[in-house]
PDB file of C-alpha atoms in Angstrom:
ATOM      1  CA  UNK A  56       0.000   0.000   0.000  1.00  0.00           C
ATOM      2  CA  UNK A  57       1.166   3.385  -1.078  1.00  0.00           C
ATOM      3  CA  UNK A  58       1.700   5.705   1.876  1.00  0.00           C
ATOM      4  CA  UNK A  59       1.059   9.523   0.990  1.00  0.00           C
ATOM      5  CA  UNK A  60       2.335  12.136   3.109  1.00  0.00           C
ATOM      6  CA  UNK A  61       1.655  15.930   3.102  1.00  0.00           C
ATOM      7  CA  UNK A  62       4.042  18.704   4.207  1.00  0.00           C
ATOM      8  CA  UNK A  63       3.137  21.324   6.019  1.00  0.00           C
ATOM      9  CA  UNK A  64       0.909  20.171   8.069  1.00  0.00           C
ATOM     10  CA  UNK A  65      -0.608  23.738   8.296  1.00  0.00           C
ATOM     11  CA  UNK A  66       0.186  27.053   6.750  1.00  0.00           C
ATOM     12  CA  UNK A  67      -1.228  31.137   7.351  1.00  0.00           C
ATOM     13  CA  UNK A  68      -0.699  33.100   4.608  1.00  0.00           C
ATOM     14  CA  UNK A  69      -1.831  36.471   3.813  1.00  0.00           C
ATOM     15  CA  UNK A  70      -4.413  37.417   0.730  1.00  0.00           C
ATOM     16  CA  UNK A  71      -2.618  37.396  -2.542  1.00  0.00           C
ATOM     17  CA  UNK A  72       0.408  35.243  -1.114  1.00  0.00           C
ATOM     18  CA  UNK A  73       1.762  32.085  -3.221  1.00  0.00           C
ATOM     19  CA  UNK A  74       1.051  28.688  -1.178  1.00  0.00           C
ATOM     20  CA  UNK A  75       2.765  25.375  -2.314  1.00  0.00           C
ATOM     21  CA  UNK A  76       1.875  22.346  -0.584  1.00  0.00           C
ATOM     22  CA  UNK A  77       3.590  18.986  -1.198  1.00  0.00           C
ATOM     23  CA  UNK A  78       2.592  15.693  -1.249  1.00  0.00           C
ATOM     24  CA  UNK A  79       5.188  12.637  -0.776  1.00  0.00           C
ATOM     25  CA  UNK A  80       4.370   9.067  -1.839  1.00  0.00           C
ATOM     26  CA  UNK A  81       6.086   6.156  -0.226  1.00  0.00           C
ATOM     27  CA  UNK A  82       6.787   4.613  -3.831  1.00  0.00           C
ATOM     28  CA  UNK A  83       6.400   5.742  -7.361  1.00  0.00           C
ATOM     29  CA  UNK A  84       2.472   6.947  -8.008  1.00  0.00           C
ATOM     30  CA  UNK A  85       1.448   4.766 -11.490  1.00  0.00           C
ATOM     31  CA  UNK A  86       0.563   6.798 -14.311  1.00  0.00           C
ATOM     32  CA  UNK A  87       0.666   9.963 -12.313  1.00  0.00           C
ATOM     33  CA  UNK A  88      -2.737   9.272 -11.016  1.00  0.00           C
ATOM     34  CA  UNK A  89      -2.775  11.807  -7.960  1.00  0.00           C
ATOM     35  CA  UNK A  90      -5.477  13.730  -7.592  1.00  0.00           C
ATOM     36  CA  UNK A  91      -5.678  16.661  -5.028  1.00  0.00           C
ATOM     37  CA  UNK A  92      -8.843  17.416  -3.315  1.00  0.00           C
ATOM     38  CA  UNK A  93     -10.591  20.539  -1.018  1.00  0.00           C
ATOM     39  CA  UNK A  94     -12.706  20.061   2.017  1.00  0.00           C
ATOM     40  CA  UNK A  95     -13.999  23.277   3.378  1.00  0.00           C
ATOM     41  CA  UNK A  96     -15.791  22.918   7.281  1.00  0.00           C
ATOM     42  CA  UNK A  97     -19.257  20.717   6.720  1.00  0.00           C
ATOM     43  CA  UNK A  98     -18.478  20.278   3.207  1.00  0.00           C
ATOM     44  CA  UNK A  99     -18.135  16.983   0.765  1.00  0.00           C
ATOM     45  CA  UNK A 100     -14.510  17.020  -0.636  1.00  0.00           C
ATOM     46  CA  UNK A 101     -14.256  18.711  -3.757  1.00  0.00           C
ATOM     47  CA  UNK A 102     -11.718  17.445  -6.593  1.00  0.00           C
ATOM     48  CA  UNK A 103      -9.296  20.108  -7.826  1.00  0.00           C
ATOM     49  CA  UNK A 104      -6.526  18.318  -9.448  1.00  0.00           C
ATOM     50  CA  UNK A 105      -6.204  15.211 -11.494  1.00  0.00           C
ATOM     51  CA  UNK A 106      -3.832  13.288 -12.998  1.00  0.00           C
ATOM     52  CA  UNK A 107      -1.073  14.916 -10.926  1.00  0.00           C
ATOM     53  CA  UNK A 108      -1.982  18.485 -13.233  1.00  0.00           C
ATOM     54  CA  UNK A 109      -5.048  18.430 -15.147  1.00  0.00           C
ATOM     55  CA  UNK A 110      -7.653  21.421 -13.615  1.00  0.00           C
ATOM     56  CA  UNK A 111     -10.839  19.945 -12.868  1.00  0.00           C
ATOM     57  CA  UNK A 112     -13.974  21.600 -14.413  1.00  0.00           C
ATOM     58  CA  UNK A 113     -14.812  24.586 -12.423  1.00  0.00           C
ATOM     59  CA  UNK A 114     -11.355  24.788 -10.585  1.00  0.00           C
ATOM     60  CA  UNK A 115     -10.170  28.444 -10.584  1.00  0.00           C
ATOM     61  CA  UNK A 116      -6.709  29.186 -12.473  1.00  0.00           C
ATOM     62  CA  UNK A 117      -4.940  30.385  -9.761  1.00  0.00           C
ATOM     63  CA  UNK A 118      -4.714  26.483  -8.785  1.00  0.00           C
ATOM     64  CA  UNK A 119      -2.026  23.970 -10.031  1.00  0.00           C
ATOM     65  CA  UNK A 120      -0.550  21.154  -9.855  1.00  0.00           C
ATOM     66  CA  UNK A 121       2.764  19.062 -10.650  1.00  0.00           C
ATOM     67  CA  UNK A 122       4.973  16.547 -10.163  1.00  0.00           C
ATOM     68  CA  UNK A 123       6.015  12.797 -11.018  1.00  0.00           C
ATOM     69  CA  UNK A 124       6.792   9.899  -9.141  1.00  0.00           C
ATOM     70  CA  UNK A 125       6.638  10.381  -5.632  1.00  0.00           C
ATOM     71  CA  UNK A 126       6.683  14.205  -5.344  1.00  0.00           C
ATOM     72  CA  UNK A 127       3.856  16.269  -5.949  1.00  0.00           C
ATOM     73  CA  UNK A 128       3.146  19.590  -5.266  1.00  0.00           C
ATOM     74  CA  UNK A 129      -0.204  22.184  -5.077  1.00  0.00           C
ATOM     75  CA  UNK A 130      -0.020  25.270  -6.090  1.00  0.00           C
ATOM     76  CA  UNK A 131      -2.380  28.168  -4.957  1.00  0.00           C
ATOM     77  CA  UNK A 132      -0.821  31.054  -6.496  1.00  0.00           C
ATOM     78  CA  UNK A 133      -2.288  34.146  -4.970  1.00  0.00           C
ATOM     79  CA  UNK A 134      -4.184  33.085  -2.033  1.00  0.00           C
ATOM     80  CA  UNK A 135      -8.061  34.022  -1.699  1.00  0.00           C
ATOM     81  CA  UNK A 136     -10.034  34.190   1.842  1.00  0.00           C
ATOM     82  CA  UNK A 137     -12.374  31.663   0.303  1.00  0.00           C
ATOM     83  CA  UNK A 138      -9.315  29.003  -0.303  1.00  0.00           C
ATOM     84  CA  UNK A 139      -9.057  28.721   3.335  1.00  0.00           C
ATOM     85  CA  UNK A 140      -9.577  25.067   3.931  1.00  0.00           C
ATOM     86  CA  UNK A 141      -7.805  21.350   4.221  1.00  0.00           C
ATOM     87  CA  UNK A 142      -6.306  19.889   1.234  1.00  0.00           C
ATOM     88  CA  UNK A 143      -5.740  16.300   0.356  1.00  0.00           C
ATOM     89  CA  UNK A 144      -3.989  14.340  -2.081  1.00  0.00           C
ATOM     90  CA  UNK A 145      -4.985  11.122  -3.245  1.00  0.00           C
ATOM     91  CA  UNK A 146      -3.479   8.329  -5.037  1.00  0.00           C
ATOM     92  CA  UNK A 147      -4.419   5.151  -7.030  1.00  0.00           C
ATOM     93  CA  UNK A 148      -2.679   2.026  -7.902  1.00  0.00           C
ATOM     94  CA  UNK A 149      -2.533  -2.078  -7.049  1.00  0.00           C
ATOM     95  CA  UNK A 150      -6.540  -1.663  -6.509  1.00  0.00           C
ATOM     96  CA  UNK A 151      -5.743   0.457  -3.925  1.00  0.00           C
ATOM     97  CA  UNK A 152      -6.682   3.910  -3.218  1.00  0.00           C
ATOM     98  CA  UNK A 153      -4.965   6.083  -0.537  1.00  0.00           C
ATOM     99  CA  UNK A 154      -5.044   9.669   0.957  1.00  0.00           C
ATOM    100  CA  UNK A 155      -2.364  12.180   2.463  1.00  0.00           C
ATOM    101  CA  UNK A 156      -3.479  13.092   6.063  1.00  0.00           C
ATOM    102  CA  UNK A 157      -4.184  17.065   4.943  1.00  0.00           C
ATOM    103  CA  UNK A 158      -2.596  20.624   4.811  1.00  0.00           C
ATOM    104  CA  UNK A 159      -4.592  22.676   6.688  1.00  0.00           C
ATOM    105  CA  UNK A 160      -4.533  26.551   4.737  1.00  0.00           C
ATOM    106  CA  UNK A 161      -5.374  29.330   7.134  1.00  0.00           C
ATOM    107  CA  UNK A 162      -5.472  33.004   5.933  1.00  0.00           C
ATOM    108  CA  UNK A 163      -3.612  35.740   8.454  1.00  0.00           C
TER     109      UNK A 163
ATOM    110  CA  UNK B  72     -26.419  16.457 -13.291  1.00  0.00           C
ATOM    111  CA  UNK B  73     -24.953  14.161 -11.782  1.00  0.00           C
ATOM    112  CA  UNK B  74     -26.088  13.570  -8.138  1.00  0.00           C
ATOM    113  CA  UNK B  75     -25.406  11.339  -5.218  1.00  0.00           C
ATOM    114  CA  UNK B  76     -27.969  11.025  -2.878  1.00  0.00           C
ATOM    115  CA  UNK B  77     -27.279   9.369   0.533  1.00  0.00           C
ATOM    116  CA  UNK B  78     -28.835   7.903   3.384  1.00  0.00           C
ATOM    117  CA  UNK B  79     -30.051   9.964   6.431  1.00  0.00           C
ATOM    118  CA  UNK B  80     -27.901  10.615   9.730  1.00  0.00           C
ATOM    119  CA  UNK B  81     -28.316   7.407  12.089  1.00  0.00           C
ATOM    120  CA  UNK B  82     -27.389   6.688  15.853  1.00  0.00           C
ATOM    121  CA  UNK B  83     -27.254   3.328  17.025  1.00  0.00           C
ATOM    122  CA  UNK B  84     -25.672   1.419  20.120  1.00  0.00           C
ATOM    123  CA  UNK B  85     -22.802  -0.924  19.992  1.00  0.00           C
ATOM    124  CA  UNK B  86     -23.412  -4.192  18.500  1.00  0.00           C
ATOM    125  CA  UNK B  87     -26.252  -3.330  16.137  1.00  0.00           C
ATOM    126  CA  UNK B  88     -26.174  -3.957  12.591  1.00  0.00           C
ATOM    127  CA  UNK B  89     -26.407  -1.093   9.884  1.00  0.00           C
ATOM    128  CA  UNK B  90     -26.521  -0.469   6.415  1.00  0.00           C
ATOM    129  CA  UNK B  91     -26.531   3.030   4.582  1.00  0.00           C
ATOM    130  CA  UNK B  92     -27.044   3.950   1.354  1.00  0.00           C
ATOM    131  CA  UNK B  93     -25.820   6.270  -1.725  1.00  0.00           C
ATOM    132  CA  UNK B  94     -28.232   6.686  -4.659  1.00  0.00           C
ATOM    133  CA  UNK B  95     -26.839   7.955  -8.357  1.00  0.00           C
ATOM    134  CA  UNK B  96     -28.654   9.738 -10.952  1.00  0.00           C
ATOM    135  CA  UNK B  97     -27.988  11.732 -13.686  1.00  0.00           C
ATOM    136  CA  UNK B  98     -25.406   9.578 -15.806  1.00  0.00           C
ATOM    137  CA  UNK B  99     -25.107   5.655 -16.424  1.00  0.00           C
ATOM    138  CA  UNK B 100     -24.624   3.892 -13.110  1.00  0.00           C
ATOM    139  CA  UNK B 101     -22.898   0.555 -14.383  1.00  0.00           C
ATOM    140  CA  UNK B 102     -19.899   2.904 -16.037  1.00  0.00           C
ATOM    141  CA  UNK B 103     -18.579   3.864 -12.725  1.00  0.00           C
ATOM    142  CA  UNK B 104     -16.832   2.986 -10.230  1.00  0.00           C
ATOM    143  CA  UNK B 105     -18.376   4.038  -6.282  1.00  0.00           C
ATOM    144  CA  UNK B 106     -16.117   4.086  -3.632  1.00  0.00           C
ATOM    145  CA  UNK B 107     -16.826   4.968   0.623  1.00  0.00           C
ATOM    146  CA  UNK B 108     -14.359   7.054   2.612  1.00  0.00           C
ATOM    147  CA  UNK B 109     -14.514   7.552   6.482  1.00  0.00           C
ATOM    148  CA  UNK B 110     -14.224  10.603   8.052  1.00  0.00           C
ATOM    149  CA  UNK B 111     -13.308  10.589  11.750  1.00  0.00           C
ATOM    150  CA  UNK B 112     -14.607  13.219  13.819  1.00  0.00           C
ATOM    151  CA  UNK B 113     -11.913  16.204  13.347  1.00  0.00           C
ATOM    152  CA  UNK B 114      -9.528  13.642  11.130  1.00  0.00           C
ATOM    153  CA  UNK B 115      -8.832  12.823   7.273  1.00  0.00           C
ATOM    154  CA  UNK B 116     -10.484  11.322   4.295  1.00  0.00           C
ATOM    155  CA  UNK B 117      -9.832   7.365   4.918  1.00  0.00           C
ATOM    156  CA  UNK B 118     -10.845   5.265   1.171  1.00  0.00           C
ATOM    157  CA  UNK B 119     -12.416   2.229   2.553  1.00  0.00           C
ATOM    158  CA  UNK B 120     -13.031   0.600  -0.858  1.00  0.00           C
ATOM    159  CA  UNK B 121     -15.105   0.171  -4.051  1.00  0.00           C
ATOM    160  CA  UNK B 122     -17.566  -0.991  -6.093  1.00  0.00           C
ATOM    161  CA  UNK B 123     -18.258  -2.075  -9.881  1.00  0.00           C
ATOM    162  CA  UNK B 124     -21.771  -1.662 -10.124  1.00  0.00           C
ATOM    163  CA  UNK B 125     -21.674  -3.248 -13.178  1.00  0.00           C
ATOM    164  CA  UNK B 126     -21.029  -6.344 -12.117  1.00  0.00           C
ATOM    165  CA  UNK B 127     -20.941  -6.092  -7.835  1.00  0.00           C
ATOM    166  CA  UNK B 128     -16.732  -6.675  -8.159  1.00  0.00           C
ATOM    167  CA  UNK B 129     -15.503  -4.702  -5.184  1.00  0.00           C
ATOM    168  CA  UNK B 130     -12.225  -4.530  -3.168  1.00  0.00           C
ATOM    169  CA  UNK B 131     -11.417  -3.062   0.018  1.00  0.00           C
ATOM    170  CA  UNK B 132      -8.808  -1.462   1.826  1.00  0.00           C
ATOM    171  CA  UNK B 133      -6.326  -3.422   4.296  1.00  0.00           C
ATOM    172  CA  UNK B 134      -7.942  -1.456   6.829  1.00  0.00           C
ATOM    173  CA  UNK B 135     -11.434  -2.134   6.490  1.00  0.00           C
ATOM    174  CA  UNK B 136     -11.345  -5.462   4.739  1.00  0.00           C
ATOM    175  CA  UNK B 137     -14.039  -8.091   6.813  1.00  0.00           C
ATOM    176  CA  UNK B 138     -15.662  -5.076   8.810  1.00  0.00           C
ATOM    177  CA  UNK B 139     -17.426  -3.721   6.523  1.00  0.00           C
ATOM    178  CA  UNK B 140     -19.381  -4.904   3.498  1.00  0.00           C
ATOM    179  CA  UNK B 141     -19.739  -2.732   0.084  1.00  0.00           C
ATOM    180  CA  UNK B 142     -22.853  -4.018  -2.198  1.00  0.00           C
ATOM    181  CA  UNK B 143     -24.887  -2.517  -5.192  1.00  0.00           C
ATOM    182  CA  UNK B 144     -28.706  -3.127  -6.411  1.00  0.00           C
ATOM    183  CA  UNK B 145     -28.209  -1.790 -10.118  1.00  0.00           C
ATOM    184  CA  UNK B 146     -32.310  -2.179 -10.253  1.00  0.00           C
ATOM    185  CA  UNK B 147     -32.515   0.965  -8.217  1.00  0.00           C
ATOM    186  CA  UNK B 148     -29.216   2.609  -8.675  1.00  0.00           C
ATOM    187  CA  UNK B 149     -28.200   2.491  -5.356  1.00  0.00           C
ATOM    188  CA  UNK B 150     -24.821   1.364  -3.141  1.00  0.00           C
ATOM    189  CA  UNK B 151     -24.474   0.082  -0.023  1.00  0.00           C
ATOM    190  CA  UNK B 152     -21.939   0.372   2.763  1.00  0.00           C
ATOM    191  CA  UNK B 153     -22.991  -2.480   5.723  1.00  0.00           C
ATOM    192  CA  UNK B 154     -22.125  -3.121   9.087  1.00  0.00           C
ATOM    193  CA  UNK B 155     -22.956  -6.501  11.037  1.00  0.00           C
ATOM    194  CA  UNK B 156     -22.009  -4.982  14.791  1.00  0.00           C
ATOM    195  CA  UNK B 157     -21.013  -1.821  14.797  1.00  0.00           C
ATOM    196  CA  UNK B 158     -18.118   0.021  17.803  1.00  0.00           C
ATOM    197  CA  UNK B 159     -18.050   3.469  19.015  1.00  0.00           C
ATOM    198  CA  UNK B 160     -14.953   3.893  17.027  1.00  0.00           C
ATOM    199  CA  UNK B 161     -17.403   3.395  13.920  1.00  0.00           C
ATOM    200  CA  UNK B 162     -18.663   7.104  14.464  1.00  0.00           C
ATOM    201  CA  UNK B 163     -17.716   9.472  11.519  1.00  0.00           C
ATOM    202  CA  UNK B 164     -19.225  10.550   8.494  1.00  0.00           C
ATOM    203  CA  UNK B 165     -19.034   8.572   5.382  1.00  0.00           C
ATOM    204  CA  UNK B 166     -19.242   9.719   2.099  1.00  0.00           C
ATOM    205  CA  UNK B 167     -19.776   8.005  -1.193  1.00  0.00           C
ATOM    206  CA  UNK B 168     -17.818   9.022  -4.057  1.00  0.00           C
ATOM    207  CA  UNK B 169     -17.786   8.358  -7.940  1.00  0.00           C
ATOM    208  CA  UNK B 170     -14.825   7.608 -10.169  1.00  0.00           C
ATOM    209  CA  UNK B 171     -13.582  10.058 -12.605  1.00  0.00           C
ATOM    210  CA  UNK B 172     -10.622  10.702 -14.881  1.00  0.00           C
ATOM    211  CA  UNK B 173      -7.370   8.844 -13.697  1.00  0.00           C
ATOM    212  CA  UNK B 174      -8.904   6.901 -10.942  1.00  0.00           C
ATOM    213  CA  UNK B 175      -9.961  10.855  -8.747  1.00  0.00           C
ATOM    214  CA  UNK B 176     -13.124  11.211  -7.343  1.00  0.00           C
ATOM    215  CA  UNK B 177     -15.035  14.109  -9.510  1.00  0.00           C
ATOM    216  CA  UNK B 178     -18.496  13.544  -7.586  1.00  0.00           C
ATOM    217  CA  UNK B 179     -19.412  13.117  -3.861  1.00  0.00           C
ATOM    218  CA  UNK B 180     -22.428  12.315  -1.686  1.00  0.00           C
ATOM    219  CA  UNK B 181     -23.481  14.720   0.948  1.00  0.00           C
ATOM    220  CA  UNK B 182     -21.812  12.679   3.787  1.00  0.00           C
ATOM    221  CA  UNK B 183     -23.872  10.379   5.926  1.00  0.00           C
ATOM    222  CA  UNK B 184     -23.125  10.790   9.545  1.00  0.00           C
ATOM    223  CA  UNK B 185     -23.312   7.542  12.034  1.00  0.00           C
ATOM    224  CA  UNK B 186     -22.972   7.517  15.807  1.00  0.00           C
ATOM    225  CA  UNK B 187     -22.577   4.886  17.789  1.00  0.00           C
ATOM    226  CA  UNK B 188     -22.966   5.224  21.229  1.00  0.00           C
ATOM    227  CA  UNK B 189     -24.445   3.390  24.529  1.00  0.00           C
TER     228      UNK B 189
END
């Protein structure tokens, strides 16, 4: 089973900052499916990212993603109060699906 | 549009049996994969596995594999995630969540929240 981990575990930024979050996978992520996900308080996850870099309909711009392998990174690249929320990467391979334990994005 | 629809919150007492449900609408139900992930109170997303509706295949995570059961009635659209004796540590919400493009999850349920307490 492919362990995911996510660095930091939290961040504060101010409005209009860059974040970059990263996601770590304990072996190589098959055909770069790694999806990255955003769960705001009561809220269903939403998908963001797929395919390590492909938007997801209705994702704003500002959001990206990258990465190969076992290192992945999230983009947000000029923060917005409304991106304030936990952030999750995902991965899928051997039948298996996993998740990253979160980055928690606070705004200052 | 697509939708997932599930089941209503539930409390229940340790030991009892439950089974909650995810309905899908709004696109071909046997094309999909449907997968459950647990949500602790205050913790991450947890996959606890999946389901071909198509033909009922499913396989679970290490984790959950033999406590939980994952079914599908493609008559009425609809998947299942079952308990036979549920523990306190069973109380979180659980969502349902359809496969998209390179094996993410583009659709979710609402979240179906179980607690399970004496």
């Amino acid at each position: 089973e492919i362990v995911l981990t996510q660095s930091p575990g939290s961040l504060s930024l101010s409005p209009g900052e860059r974040a970059t979050l990263s996601c770590r996978a304990s072996q190589s992520v098959s055909n770069n499916y790694l999806a990255w996900y955003q769960q705001k308080p009561g809220q269903a996850p939403r998908l963001l990212i797929y395919g390590a870099s492909t938007r997801a309909t209705g994702t704003p711009d500002r959001f990206s993603g990258s990465g190969s392998g076992t290192d992945f990174t999230l983009t947000i690249s000029r923060l917005e109060p409304e991106d304030v929320a936990v952030y999750y990467c995902q991965q899928y391979g051997r039948s298996l699906f996993t998740f990253g334990p979160g980055t928690k994005v606070d705004i200052k | 549009e697509v939708q997932l629809v599930q089941s209503g919150a539930e409390v229940k007492k340790p030991g009892e049996s439950l089974r909650i449900s995810c309905q899908g609408s709004g696109y071909s139900f046997t094309s999909y994969w449907i997968s459950w992930v647990r949500q602790m109170p205050g913790k991450g997303l947890e996959w606890m596995g999946r389901i071909d509706p198509r033909d009922s295949y499913t396989n679970y995570s290490p984790s959950f594999q033999g406590h939980v059961t994952i079914s599908a009635d493609k008559s009425i659209t609809t998947v299942y995630l079952q308990w036979s004796s549920l523990k306190a540590s069973d109380t979180a919400v659980y969502y349902c969540a359809r496969q998209g493009y390179s094996y993410a999850f583009n659709h979710w349920g609402q979240g179906s929240l179980v607690t399970v307490s004496s």
